[in-house]
Amino acid sequence: MMKTNVILVAIPDSECISERLDLRVLITRALKIEARMEKGVNLEDEQRRYQIICDRMEYLGNLISGTKKVEFVNLGENYLELLMLMKKKFPEETKRARVMSNFCPAALVEKHIALFESLARQASLLELEEIKKKIEFYRAAAKQKCHVLELQELVADEETSNSVSFENLKEKFLSLPVNDGITSTLDTNSFMALRSQMNRVIDEVNKGVQTGVNFSDLSHNVITEMLHEFVFGAGKPMYLPVVYADGTKARPFPIHCLKPPEKGKVINLPGPVINVGQLSGRHQEMDPKMNIYFFRNQEISTGKTAAEIDSVSYLEAKKIFERLRKEGVYRIAYYQTGFQPAVVGFYRALTEELLLKGKKAPALEVTPYYFFGHYEKGKTWI
Amino acid sequence: MPTTEQLLKGVDLFEQHVKAYDEEFRKRNKLPKNFDYRPYRWCSRDIVFSLLVVKHNRKGNYLEVDVCLISKPPQYVENSGARVALGFLLSESYKCGGSMEIVFTPNVEGGRVPAYICDLAIEMGIKLNYVPKGHISPFEARQLYLELAGFSKEAKERIMKLALEGTISPERICFLIMGGIWTLPEAESMILGSQHPERLLQSTSEPDERHLYLNDLMVASATILGGVLDRKLLKTELFEGGQIVESEDEESPLSIDFDQAYFAKIYRSETDLIIPWIDENKILTSGQQMVVLVRARSDSEIQKYFPKDMSSLKKLIAKYQNDTQTMIFYLIPRDFEDVSLATQSQIIAQLKKVGVYLMISPDNMASLNKEAIRRLETGRRTRQ
């Protein structure tokens, strides 16, 4: 099995140039790309550029460390595993501290190692040899005003052990919870079919079976009405796994988590109803009726996977709801036109927004209107 | 085995589906959705292996099969038609995001699981519990898929361990192979040769997490380098109409194993094969074995890490020295040509001294990395 050694190389300004490549220029470019990647604009192009620049830096690092007299230290095969552990425990902080980065400009060495040390302490990794070595090396590099490159080398680990017998393993594998039942093929309407699919998935989740509700290819009114039923329905609060027909897996959907208004009790929020279309630029015949559109088509229809569209819609909707919350009470007539991942993303964000209100008086009301050439009113979310 | 009547009815129905498909999609230049019936004909040259019509059943979240006609061409291995059909059905079921349950309509042999698929399940030692009802459950589908993919015992072990750890589903691994993103020997190289195959096979690391991404890229590039050699060795040429043509589906009878301790590939052939990319004419004779240490390295890495690779090669020689028939090779990309001539000569001399052949792939690191990025990107857009 191949394992990975991570080697730190400290490069002073005087040794930065080799084969017409200047490490400082590459570092400056890479930092600029990192800043652009943060914004998420043209991400794939930026990632491609970043890959090229990093590749050049590693090439240069190998060249300089092989031909010039520079300080280096081998952190061994376990270092990368420790970084993964750190990332698992503190994903956001690890990203902010650029722990997974392969370079550090001289000007940032001190700041980087301080952040790294604090993270290592929080993750209880500070006492490990690899971590100590890195901190020590970076401190020395800071004193010498060196840039640091973190290079990798794949090494063959010739001791591969297999201790579990194949039959034991197979037995355990076959006992993993996977549905061994079959579905009724009796014809039902779409609402009943989705209800039964969601109930089956709940059952499977409770048994620990890897599963998911597939919302693709279903009519948007069916999805919305069934989500309403399960979000406001009685049962153990839980997260429902979501998959799409392109196979991608989205964030799970919270269900059994909101209380419906008491029977017979009508909640009348103050203020006018605003007509909000789901997605701009898709059905121009709706334009005269709409006050505004919720999502901009350009932002949502990114041409990526369904799960990514779901995620973009969800995050965008969360942002909008947060803004509305600060502004006061809103009554929205939400004119829907389909596009399943955007629908699921929107209602996930809405559910979470409604959950936030807790026992406070409602401040947001969303009534879906389904567009089928004409409009059909759905159940109100409040 | 289906009756003649069932077969004829099946062919009729297939034709009806093809007509309907033409009318609804082809003529209108429209693409079908997963939930539309889609006819497929699986052939190689003039041999039909299977005729299938499938759709994703939205209400039941399963794959519905309306036509499933399977042949047993005598020129091919036992149950080859069933292998093709079942491989497609399982992959399509996975691709559509369904539960992996497969349901055969009453139009398929009266609504049962087709007899040839049952034969194949028996051959693979998997019990099907819902044959008369025409269902394959997700539990059965998982076992069928894993067997059908054809993994070695060692790779199966690792896949089962990964599934038990909950890091990756076996269905995803099988789909990546059946879907053609990685070949079986390539996938085995990653599964056995990498510390975190789940990361590679799910393409979870992003380019901005350079350490993880680079690590995956390095393993993927080495895997692809080995895969390029696989394909070169497997390729056969036929003499047709006075011209040499590449065979579409015939491959050299070559077995490919993997030594996970060294990231080395082991090839055994049943016929004589010319060994490519070496400086002399060598033939891998029938029954002989060649062990190839695969190292995807740039020119600067070749210089830097050659002593380590040499040490691995010496250990490989010691491991396989009992078999005098075994030849040892050191496979690196064309970047070797960018190494200084003096270093090149030193490397060649050292390899010669221990009896190792230097094998230089026509690909360089740039093309290997490019291909690795493409595969990781394609894998990322596959169902989790």
Coordinates of N, CA and C in Angstrom, one line a residue, chain B residues 139-330:
Chain B
F139 N -31.0 -5.9 -1.2 CA -30.0 -6.8 -0.5 C -29.4 -7.8 -1.5
E140 N -30.3 -8.3 -2.4 CA -29.8 -9.3 -3.4 C -29.0 -8.5 -4.4
A141 N -29.5 -7.3 -4.8 CA -28.8 -6.5 -5.8 C -27.4 -6.2 -5.4
R142 N -27.2 -5.9 -4.1 CA -25.9 -5.5 -3.6 C -24.9 -6.7 -3.8
Q143 N -25.4 -7.9 -3.5 CA -24.5 -9.1 -3.6 C -24.2 -9.4 -5.1
L144 N -25.3 -9.3 -5.9 CA -25.1 -9.6 -7.3 C -24.1 -8.6 -8.0
Y145 N -24.2 -7.3 -7.6 CA -23.4 -6.3 -8.2 C -21.9 -6.5 -7.8
L146 N -21.7 -6.8 -6.6 CA -20.3 -7.0 -6.1 C -19.7 -8.2 -6.8
E147 N -20.5 -9.3 -6.9 CA -19.9 -10.5 -7.6 C -19.7 -10.2 -9.1
L148 N -20.6 -9.5 -9.7 CA -20.6 -9.3 -11.1 C -19.4 -8.4 -11.5
A149 N -19.0 -7.5 -10.6 CA -17.9 -6.6 -10.9 C -16.6 -7.4 -11.1
G150 N -16.5 -8.5 -10.5 CA -15.4 -9.4 -10.7 C -14.1 -9.1 -9.9
F151 N -14.3 -8.5 -8.7 CA -13.1 -8.2 -7.9 C -12.4 -9.4 -7.4
S152 N -11.1 -9.3 -7.1 CA -10.3 -10.3 -6.5 C -10.7 -10.5 -5.1
K153 N -10.3 -11.6 -4.4 CA -10.7 -11.8 -3.0 C -10.2 -10.7 -2.1
E154 N -9.0 -10.2 -2.4 CA -8.4 -9.2 -1.5 C -9.1 -7.9 -1.7
A155 N -9.5 -7.5 -2.9 CA -10.2 -6.3 -3.2 C -11.6 -6.4 -2.5
K156 N -12.2 -7.5 -2.7 CA -13.6 -7.7 -2.0 C -13.5 -7.5 -0.5
E157 N -12.4 -8.0 0.0 CA -12.2 -7.9 1.5 C -12.2 -6.4 1.9
R158 N -11.4 -5.6 1.1 CA -11.2 -4.2 1.4 C -12.5 -3.5 1.2
I159 N -13.3 -3.9 0.2 CA -14.5 -3.2 -0.1 C -15.5 -3.5 1.1
M160 N -15.5 -4.7 1.5 CA -16.4 -5.0 2.6 C -16.0 -4.3 3.9
K161 N -14.7 -4.1 4.1 CA -14.2 -3.4 5.3 C -14.7 -1.9 5.2
L162 N -14.5 -1.4 4.0 CA -14.9 0.0 3.8 C -16.4 0.2 4.0
A163 N -17.2 -0.8 3.5 CA -18.7 -0.7 3.7 C -19.0 -0.8 5.2
L164 N -18.3 -1.7 5.9 CA -18.5 -1.8 7.4 C -18.1 -0.6 8.1
E165 N -17.1 0.1 7.7 CA -16.7 1.4 8.3 C -17.7 2.5 7.9
G166 N -18.5 2.2 6.9 CA -19.5 3.2 6.5 C -18.9 4.3 5.6
T167 N -17.7 4.1 5.1 CA -17.1 5.2 4.3 C -17.5 5.2 2.8
I168 N -17.9 4.1 2.3 CA -18.3 4.1 0.9 C -19.2 2.8 0.6
S169 N -20.2 3.0 -0.2 CA -21.1 1.8 -0.5 C -20.5 1.0 -1.6
P170 N -20.6 -0.3 -1.5 CA -20.1 -1.2 -2.5 C -20.7 -0.9 -3.9
E171 N -22.0 -0.5 -3.8 CA -22.7 -0.2 -5.1 C -22.0 0.9 -5.9
R172 N -21.5 1.9 -5.2 CA -20.8 3.0 -5.8 C -19.5 2.5 -6.5
I173 N -18.8 1.7 -5.8 CA -17.6 1.2 -6.3 C -17.9 0.4 -7.6
C174 N -18.9 -0.5 -7.5 CA -19.2 -1.3 -8.7 C -19.7 -0.4 -9.9
F175 N -20.4 0.7 -9.5 CA -20.9 1.5 -10.6 C -19.7 2.2 -11.3
L176 N -18.7 2.6 -10.5 CA -17.6 3.3 -11.1 C -16.9 2.4 -12.2
I177 N -16.9 1.1 -11.9 CA -16.3 0.2 -12.8 C -17.2 -0.1 -14.0
M178 N -18.5 -0.5 -13.7 CA -19.4 -0.8 -14.7 C -19.7 0.4 -15.6
G179 N -19.6 1.6 -15.0 CA -19.9 2.8 -15.8 C -18.7 3.3 -16.6
G180 N -17.6 2.6 -16.4 CA -16.4 2.8 -17.3 C -15.5 4.0 -16.8
I181 N -15.7 4.4 -15.6 CA -14.8 5.5 -15.1 C -13.5 5.0 -14.7
W182 N -13.4 3.8 -14.1 CA -12.2 3.1 -13.8 C -12.4 1.7 -14.3
T183 N -11.3 1.1 -14.8 CA -11.4 -0.3 -15.2 C -11.2 -1.1 -13.9
L184 N -11.5 -2.4 -14.0 CA -11.4 -3.3 -12.8 C -10.0 -3.3 -12.3
P185 N -9.0 -3.5 -13.1 CA -7.6 -3.5 -12.5 C -7.2 -2.2 -12.0
E186 N -7.7 -1.1 -12.6 CA -7.4 0.2 -12.0 C -8.0 0.4 -10.6
A187 N -9.3 0.0 -10.6 CA -10.0 0.1 -9.3 C -9.3 -0.7 -8.2
E188 N -8.9 -1.9 -8.6 CA -8.2 -2.8 -7.6 C -6.9 -2.1 -7.2
S189 N -6.2 -1.4 -8.1 CA -4.9 -0.7 -7.7 C -5.2 0.3 -6.6
M190 N -6.3 1.0 -6.8 CA -6.7 2.1 -5.8 C -7.2 1.5 -4.5
I191 N -8.0 0.5 -4.7 CA -8.6 -0.1 -3.5 C -7.5 -0.7 -2.6
L192 N -6.6 -1.4 -3.2 CA -5.6 -2.1 -2.5 C -4.3 -1.3 -2.2
G193 N -4.1 -0.3 -3.1 CA -2.8 0.4 -3.1 C -2.9 1.7 -2.4
S194 N -4.1 2.1 -2.0 CA -4.2 3.5 -1.4 C -4.7 3.4 0.0
Q195 N -4.3 4.3 0.8 CA -4.7 4.3 2.2 C -6.2 4.7 2.3
H196 N -6.6 5.6 1.4 CA -8.0 6.1 1.5 C -8.7 6.0 0.1
P197 N -8.9 4.8 -0.3 CA -9.6 4.6 -1.6 C -11.0 5.3 -1.6
E198 N -11.6 5.3 -0.5 CA -13.0 5.9 -0.4 C -12.9 7.4 -0.9
R199 N -11.8 8.1 -0.5 CA -11.7 9.5 -0.9 C -11.6 9.6 -2.4
L200 N -10.8 8.7 -3.0 CA -10.6 8.7 -4.4 C -11.8 8.3 -5.2
L201 N -12.5 7.3 -4.7 CA -13.6 6.7 -5.4 C -14.8 7.6 -5.3
Q202 N -14.8 8.5 -4.3 CA -16.0 9.4 -4.2 C -15.6 10.8 -4.6
S203 N -14.3 11.0 -4.9 CA -13.8 12.3 -5.4 C -14.2 13.4 -4.3
T204 N -13.9 13.1 -3.1 CA -14.4 14.1 -2.1 C -13.4 15.2 -1.8
S205 N -12.1 15.1 -2.2 CA -11.2 16.2 -1.9 C -11.3 17.2 -3.0
E206 N -11.3 18.5 -2.6 CA -11.4 19.6 -3.5 C -10.1 20.2 -3.8
P207 N -9.8 20.8 -5.0 CA -8.5 21.3 -5.3 C -7.9 22.3 -4.3
D208 N -8.8 23.0 -3.6 CA -8.3 24.0 -2.6 C -7.8 23.3 -1.4
E209 N -8.1 22.1 -1.1 CA -7.5 21.3 0.0 C -6.3 20.6 -0.6
R210 N -5.3 21.3 -0.9 CA -4.2 20.8 -1.7 C -3.6 19.5 -1.2
H211 N -3.4 19.4 0.1 CA -2.8 18.2 0.6 C -3.6 16.9 0.2
L212 N -4.9 17.0 0.5 CA -5.7 15.8 0.2 C -5.9 15.6 -1.3
Y213 N -6.1 16.7 -2.0 CA -6.3 16.6 -3.5 C -5.0 16.1 -4.1
L214 N -3.9 16.6 -3.7 CA -2.6 16.1 -4.3 C -2.4 14.7 -4.1
N215 N -2.7 14.3 -2.8 CA -2.5 12.9 -2.5 C -3.4 12.0 -3.4
D216 N -4.6 12.4 -3.6 CA -5.5 11.6 -4.4 C -5.0 11.6 -5.9
L217 N -4.5 12.8 -6.3 CA -4.1 12.9 -7.7 C -2.8 12.0 -7.9
M218 N -2.0 11.9 -6.9 CA -0.8 11.1 -7.1 C -1.1 9.6 -7.2
V219 N -2.1 9.1 -6.4 CA -2.5 7.7 -6.5 C -3.2 7.5 -7.8
A220 N -4.1 8.5 -8.1 CA -4.9 8.3 -9.4 C -4.0 8.3 -10.6
S221 N -2.9 9.1 -10.6 CA -2.0 9.1 -11.7 C -1.2 7.8 -11.8
A222 N -0.8 7.3 -10.7 CA -0.1 6.0 -10.7 C -1.0 4.9 -11.2
T223 N -2.3 5.0 -10.8 CA -3.3 4.0 -11.2 C -3.5 4.1 -12.7
I224 N -3.6 5.3 -13.2 CA -3.8 5.4 -14.7 C -2.6 5.0 -15.5
L225 N -1.4 5.2 -14.9 CA -0.2 4.8 -15.6 C -0.2 3.3 -15.7
G226 N -0.6 2.6 -14.6 CA -0.7 1.1 -14.7 C -1.8 0.7 -15.7
G227 N -2.9 1.5 -15.7 CA -4.0 1.2 -16.6 C -3.6 1.3 -18.1
V228 N -2.8 2.3 -18.3 CA -2.3 2.5 -19.7 C -1.6 1.2 -20.2
L229 N -0.8 0.7 -19.3 CA 0.0 -0.5 -19.6 C -1.0 -1.7 -19.8
D230 N -2.0 -1.8 -18.9 CA -3.0 -2.9 -19.0 C -3.6 -2.9 -20.4
R231 N -4.0 -1.7 -20.8 CA -4.7 -1.6 -22.1 C -3.8 -1.9 -23.3
K232 N -2.5 -1.5 -23.2 CA -1.6 -1.8 -24.2 C -1.4 -3.3 -24.4
L233 N -1.3 -4.0 -23.2 CA -1.0 -5.4 -23.3 C -2.3 -6.2 -23.7
L234 N -3.4 -5.6 -23.3 CA -4.7 -6.4 -23.6 C -5.1 -6.2 -25.0
K235 N -4.7 -5.1 -25.7 CA -5.1 -4.9 -27.0 C -4.7 -6.0 -28.0
T236 N -5.7 -6.4 -28.8 CA -5.3 -7.4 -29.8 C -5.6 -6.8 -31.2
E237 N -4.9 -7.3 -32.2 CA -5.2 -6.8 -33.5 C -5.7 -8.0 -34.4
L238 N -6.6 -7.7 -35.3 CA -7.1 -8.7 -36.1 C -6.8 -8.4 -37.6
F239 N -6.8 -9.4 -38.4 CA -6.5 -9.3 -39.8 C -7.8 -9.4 -40.5
E240 N -8.3 -8.3 -41.0 CA -9.6 -8.3 -41.7 C -9.5 -7.6 -43.0
G241 N -10.0 -8.3 -44.0 CA -10.0 -7.6 -45.4 C -8.7 -7.1 -45.8
G242 N -7.6 -7.9 -45.5 CA -6.3 -7.5 -45.9 C -5.7 -6.4 -45.1
Q243 N -6.4 -6.0 -44.0 CA -5.9 -4.9 -43.2 C -5.8 -5.3 -41.7
I244 N -4.9 -4.7 -41.0 CA -4.8 -5.0 -39.5 C -5.8 -4.0 -38.8
V245 N -6.7 -4.5 -38.1 CA -7.6 -3.7 -37.3 C -7.6 -4.0 -35.8
E246 N -7.9 -3.0 -35.0 CA -8.0 -3.3 -33.6 C -9.3 -4.0 -33.3
S247 N -9.2 -5.0 -32.4 CA -10.4 -5.7 -32.1 C -11.3 -4.9 -31.1
E248 N -12.6 -4.9 -31.3 CA -13.5 -4.1 -30.5 C -13.6 -4.7 -29.1
D249 N -13.7 -6.0 -29.1 CA -14.1 -6.6 -27.8 C -13.2 -7.8 -27.4
E250 N -12.3 -8.2 -28.3 CA -11.4 -9.3 -28.0 C -10.1 -8.8 -27.3
E251 N -9.7 -9.4 -26.3 CA -8.5 -8.9 -25.6 C -7.6 -10.1 -25.4
S252 N -6.3 -9.8 -25.3 CA -5.3 -10.9 -25.1 C -5.7 -11.6 -23.8
P253 N -5.5 -12.9 -23.8 CA -5.8 -13.7 -22.5 C -4.7 -13.4 -21.5
L254 N -5.0 -12.3 -20.7 CA -4.0 -11.8 -19.8 C -4.6 -11.7 -18.4
S255 N -3.9 -12.2 -17.4 CA -4.4 -12.0 -16.1 C -3.6 -10.9 -15.4
I256 N -4.3 -10.0 -14.7 CA -3.7 -8.9 -14.1 C -3.9 -8.9 -12.6
D257 N -2.8 -9.1 -11.8 CA -2.9 -9.0 -10.4 C -2.2 -7.8 -9.9
F258 N -2.3 -7.6 -8.6 CA -1.7 -6.4 -8.0 C -1.0 -6.7 -6.7
D259 N 0.2 -6.3 -6.6 CA 1.0 -6.5 -5.4 C 0.8 -5.2 -4.6
Q260 N 0.0 -5.3 -3.5 CA -0.3 -4.0 -2.8 C 0.8 -3.5 -2.0
A261 N 1.7 -4.4 -1.6 CA 2.8 -3.9 -0.8 C 3.7 -3.0 -1.5
Y262 N 3.9 -3.2 -2.8 CA 4.8 -2.4 -3.6 C 4.2 -1.5 -4.7
F263 N 2.9 -1.5 -4.8 CA 2.1 -0.9 -5.9 C 2.8 -1.4 -7.2
A264 N 2.7 -2.7 -7.3 CA 3.3 -3.3 -8.5 C 2.2 -4.2 -9.2
K265 N 2.3 -4.2 -10.5 CA 1.3 -5.0 -11.2 C 1.9 -6.3 -11.7
I266 N 1.1 -7.4 -11.7 CA 1.7 -8.7 -12.1 C 0.8 -9.2 -13.2
Y267 N 1.5 -9.5 -14.3 CA 0.8 -9.9 -15.5 C 1.3 -11.4 -15.9
R268 N 0.3 -12.2 -16.2 CA 0.5 -13.5 -16.7 C -0.3 -13.7 -18.0
S269 N 0.3 -14.3 -19.0 CA -0.4 -14.4 -20.3 C -0.5 -15.8 -20.7
E270 N -1.6 -16.1 -21.4 CA -1.7 -17.5 -21.9 C -1.1 -17.6 -23.3
T271 N -0.8 -16.5 -23.9 CA -0.2 -16.5 -25.3 C 1.1 -15.6 -25.2
D272 N 1.9 -15.8 -26.2 CA 3.1 -14.9 -26.2 C 2.7 -13.5 -26.5
L273 N 3.3 -12.5 -25.8 CA 3.0 -11.1 -25.9 C 4.2 -10.3 -26.1
I274 N 4.2 -9.4 -27.0 CA 5.4 -8.5 -27.1 C 5.3 -7.5 -25.9
I275 N 6.4 -7.3 -25.2 CA 6.4 -6.4 -24.1 C 6.7 -5.0 -24.7
P276 N 5.8 -4.0 -24.4 CA 6.0 -2.7 -25.0 C 7.0 -1.8 -24.2
W277 N 7.3 -0.7 -24.7 CA 8.0 0.4 -24.1 C 9.3 0.1 -23.4
I278 N 10.0 -1.0 -23.9 CA 11.3 -1.2 -23.4 C 12.3 -1.1 -24.5
D279 N 13.6 -1.0 -24.1 CA 14.6 -0.7 -25.1 C 15.1 -1.9 -26.0
E280 N 14.6 -3.1 -25.6 CA 15.0 -4.3 -26.4 C 13.7 -5.1 -26.7
N281 N 13.9 -6.1 -27.6 CA 12.7 -6.9 -28.0 C 12.6 -8.0 -27.0
K282 N 11.5 -8.0 -26.2 CA 11.3 -9.0 -25.2 C 9.9 -9.5 -25.4
I283 N 9.7 -10.8 -25.1 CA 8.4 -11.4 -25.2 C 8.0 -12.0 -23.9
L284 N 6.7 -11.8 -23.5 CA 6.2 -12.4 -22.3 C 5.6 -13.7 -22.8
T285 N 6.3 -14.8 -22.6 CA 5.9 -16.1 -23.1 C 4.7 -16.7 -22.3
S286 N 4.0 -17.5 -22.9 CA 2.8 -18.2 -22.3 C 3.3 -18.8 -20.9
G287 N 2.6 -18.5 -19.9 CA 2.9 -19.0 -18.6 C 3.9 -18.2 -17.8
Q288 N 4.6 -17.3 -18.5 CA 5.6 -16.5 -17.8 C 4.9 -15.3 -17.1
Q289 N 5.6 -14.8 -16.1 CA 5.1 -13.7 -15.3 C 5.9 -12.5 -15.4
M290 N 5.3 -11.3 -15.5 CA 6.1 -10.1 -15.4 C 5.5 -9.2 -14.2
V291 N 6.5 -8.7 -13.4 CA 6.1 -7.8 -12.3 C 6.5 -6.4 -12.6
V292 N 5.6 -5.5 -12.6 CA 5.9 -4.1 -13.0 C 5.7 -3.1 -11.8
L293 N 6.8 -2.5 -11.4 CA 6.7 -1.5 -10.3 C 6.3 -0.2 -11.0
V294 N 5.1 0.3 -10.6 CA 4.5 1.4 -11.2 C 4.8 2.7 -10.4
R295 N 5.5 3.6 -11.0 CA 5.8 4.9 -10.3 C 5.6 6.1 -11.3
A296 N 4.5 6.8 -11.0 CA 4.2 8.0 -11.8 C 5.0 9.2 -11.2
R297 N 6.1 9.5 -11.8 CA 7.0 10.5 -11.2 C 7.4 11.5 -12.3
S298 N 7.5 12.8 -11.9 CA 8.0 13.8 -12.8 C 9.5 13.7 -12.9
D299 N 10.1 14.5 -13.8 CA 11.6 14.3 -14.0 C 12.3 14.6 -12.7
S300 N 11.9 15.7 -12.0 CA 12.6 16.0 -10.7 C 12.4 14.9 -9.7
E301 N 11.2 14.3 -9.7 CA 10.9 13.2 -8.7 C 11.7 12.0 -9.1
I302 N 11.8 11.7 -10.4 CA 12.6 10.5 -10.8 C 14.0 10.6 -10.2
Q303 N 14.6 11.7 -10.3 CA 16.0 11.9 -9.8 C 16.0 11.7 -8.3
K304 N 15.0 12.4 -7.7 CA 15.0 12.4 -6.2 C 14.7 11.1 -5.6
Y305 N 13.7 10.4 -6.2 CA 13.2 9.2 -5.5 C 13.8 7.9 -6.1
F306 N 14.7 8.0 -7.1 CA 15.2 6.7 -7.6 C 15.8 5.8 -6.6
P307 N 16.6 6.3 -5.7 CA 17.2 5.4 -4.7 C 16.1 4.6 -3.9
K308 N 15.0 5.3 -3.6 CA 13.9 4.6 -2.9 C 13.3 3.5 -3.8
D309 N 13.1 3.9 -5.0 CA 12.4 3.0 -6.0 C 13.4 1.8 -6.2
M310 N 14.7 2.1 -6.2 CA 15.6 1.0 -6.4 C 15.6 0.0 -5.2
S311 N 15.4 0.5 -4.0 CA 15.3 -0.3 -2.9 C 14.0 -1.2 -3.0
S312 N 12.9 -0.6 -3.4 CA 11.7 -1.4 -3.6 C 11.9 -2.5 -4.7
L313 N 12.6 -2.1 -5.7 CA 12.8 -3.1 -6.8 C 13.7 -4.3 -6.3
K314 N 14.6 -4.0 -5.5 CA 15.5 -5.1 -4.9 C 14.6 -6.0 -4.1
K315 N 13.7 -5.4 -3.3 CA 12.8 -6.2 -2.5 C 11.9 -7.0 -3.3
L316 N 11.4 -6.4 -4.4 CA 10.5 -7.1 -5.4 C 11.3 -8.3 -6.0
I317 N 12.5 -8.1 -6.3 CA 13.3 -9.2 -6.9 C 13.5 -10.3 -5.9
A318 N 13.7 -9.9 -4.6 CA 13.9 -11.0 -3.6 C 12.6 -11.7 -3.4
K319 N 11.4 -11.0 -3.5 CA 10.1 -11.6 -3.3 C 9.8 -12.6 -4.4
Y320 N 10.2 -12.2 -5.6 CA 9.8 -13.1 -6.8 C 10.9 -13.9 -7.3
Q321 N 12.1 -13.9 -6.6 CA 13.3 -14.5 -7.2 C 13.1 -16.1 -7.3
N322 N 12.3 -16.7 -6.5 CA 12.1 -18.1 -6.6 C 11.6 -18.5 -8.0
D323 N 10.9 -17.6 -8.6 CA 10.4 -17.9 -9.9 C 11.3 -17.3 -10.9
T324 N 12.2 -18.2 -11.5 CA 13.2 -17.7 -12.4 C 12.5 -17.1 -13.7
Q325 N 11.3 -17.6 -13.9 CA 10.6 -17.1 -15.1 C 10.1 -15.7 -15.0
T326 N 10.1 -15.1 -13.8 CA 9.6 -13.8 -13.6 C 10.5 -12.7 -14.1
M327 N 10.0 -11.8 -14.8 CA 10.8 -10.6 -15.3 C 10.3 -9.4 -14.5
I328 N 11.2 -8.5 -14.1 CA 10.8 -7.4 -13.3 C 11.1 -6.1 -14.1
F329 N 10.1 -5.2 -14.0 CA 10.1 -4.0 -14.8 C 9.9 -2.7 -13.9
Y330 N 10.5 -1.6 -14.3 CA 10.3 -0.4 -13.6 C 9.6 0.6 -14.6

